[in-house]
C-alpha positions as a Python dict, from the first residue, in 0.01 Angstrom:
ca = {
    (1, 'X'): (0, 0, 0),
    (2, 'X'): (-70, 314, 205),
    (3, 'X'): (156, 606, 252),
    (4, 'X'): (244, 710, 577),
    (5, 'X'): (29, 998, 552),
    (6, 'X'): (-288, 847, 413),
    (7, 'X'): (-242, 580, 695),
    (8, 'X'): (-233, 855, 953),
    (9, 'X'): (-545, 987, 817),
    (10, 'X'): (-721, 654, 848),
    (11, 'X'): (-576, 639, 1200),
    (12, 'X'): (-732, 959, 1290),
    (13, 'X'): (-1097, 921, 1130),
    (14, 'X'): (-1088, 578, 1322),
    (15, 'X'): (-1018, 776, 1648),
    (16, 'X'): (-1287, 996, 1583),
    (17, 'X'): (-1566, 743, 1488),
    (18, 'X'): (-1481, 560, 1791),
    (19, 'X'): (-1549, 882, 2008),
    (20, 'X'): (-1866, 955, 1818),
    (21, 'X'): (-2203, 874, 1972),
    (22, 'X'): (-2418, 626, 1802),
    (23, 'X'): (-2632, 881, 1600),
    (24, 'X'): (-2338, 1068, 1483),
    (25, 'X'): (-2213, 731, 1375),
    (26, 'X'): (-2537, 679, 1199),
    (27, 'X'): (-2515, 992, 1013),
    (28, 'X'): (-2158, 954, 903),
    (29, 'X'): (-2238, 578, 754),
    (30, 'X'): (-2552, 740, 574),
    (31, 'X'): (-2337, 1026, 427),
    (32, 'X'): (-2111, 768, 313),
    (33, 'X'): (-2389, 559, 143),
    (34, 'X'): (-2500, 844, -22),
    (35, 'X'): (-2160, 942, -179),
    (36, 'X'): (-2107, 573, -275),
    (37, 'X'): (-2459, 569, -451),
    (38, 'X'): (-2396, 912, -616),
    (39, 'X'): (-2058, 800, -728),
    (40, 'X'): (-2208, 484, -877),
    (41, 'X'): (-2466, 680, -1066),
    (42, 'X'): (-2202, 921, -1201),
    (43, 'X'): (-2018, 613, -1324),
    (44, 'X'): (-2332, 474, -1485),
    (45, 'X'): (-2401, 769, -1682),
    (46, 'X'): (-2033, 793, -1807),
    (47, 'X'): (-2084, 436, -1897),
    (48, 'X'): (-2378, 521, -2123),
    (49, 'X'): (-2221, 808, -2319),
}
C-alpha cells in the first residue's frame, strides 16, 4: 500500500520522465541500474559477515 505522499512522488517522477528527452532517460535508467548493483553488492558483503 502506498501512502498518498509516496503515490504523489511516483506520479511526479512519471511526469518528469515523460518530459525527458531520450538521452536523459537513458542516464536516469543507468543511474538506477548502478544504484541497484551497488545495493546488491552491499547486501552480499553483509551476508558474508
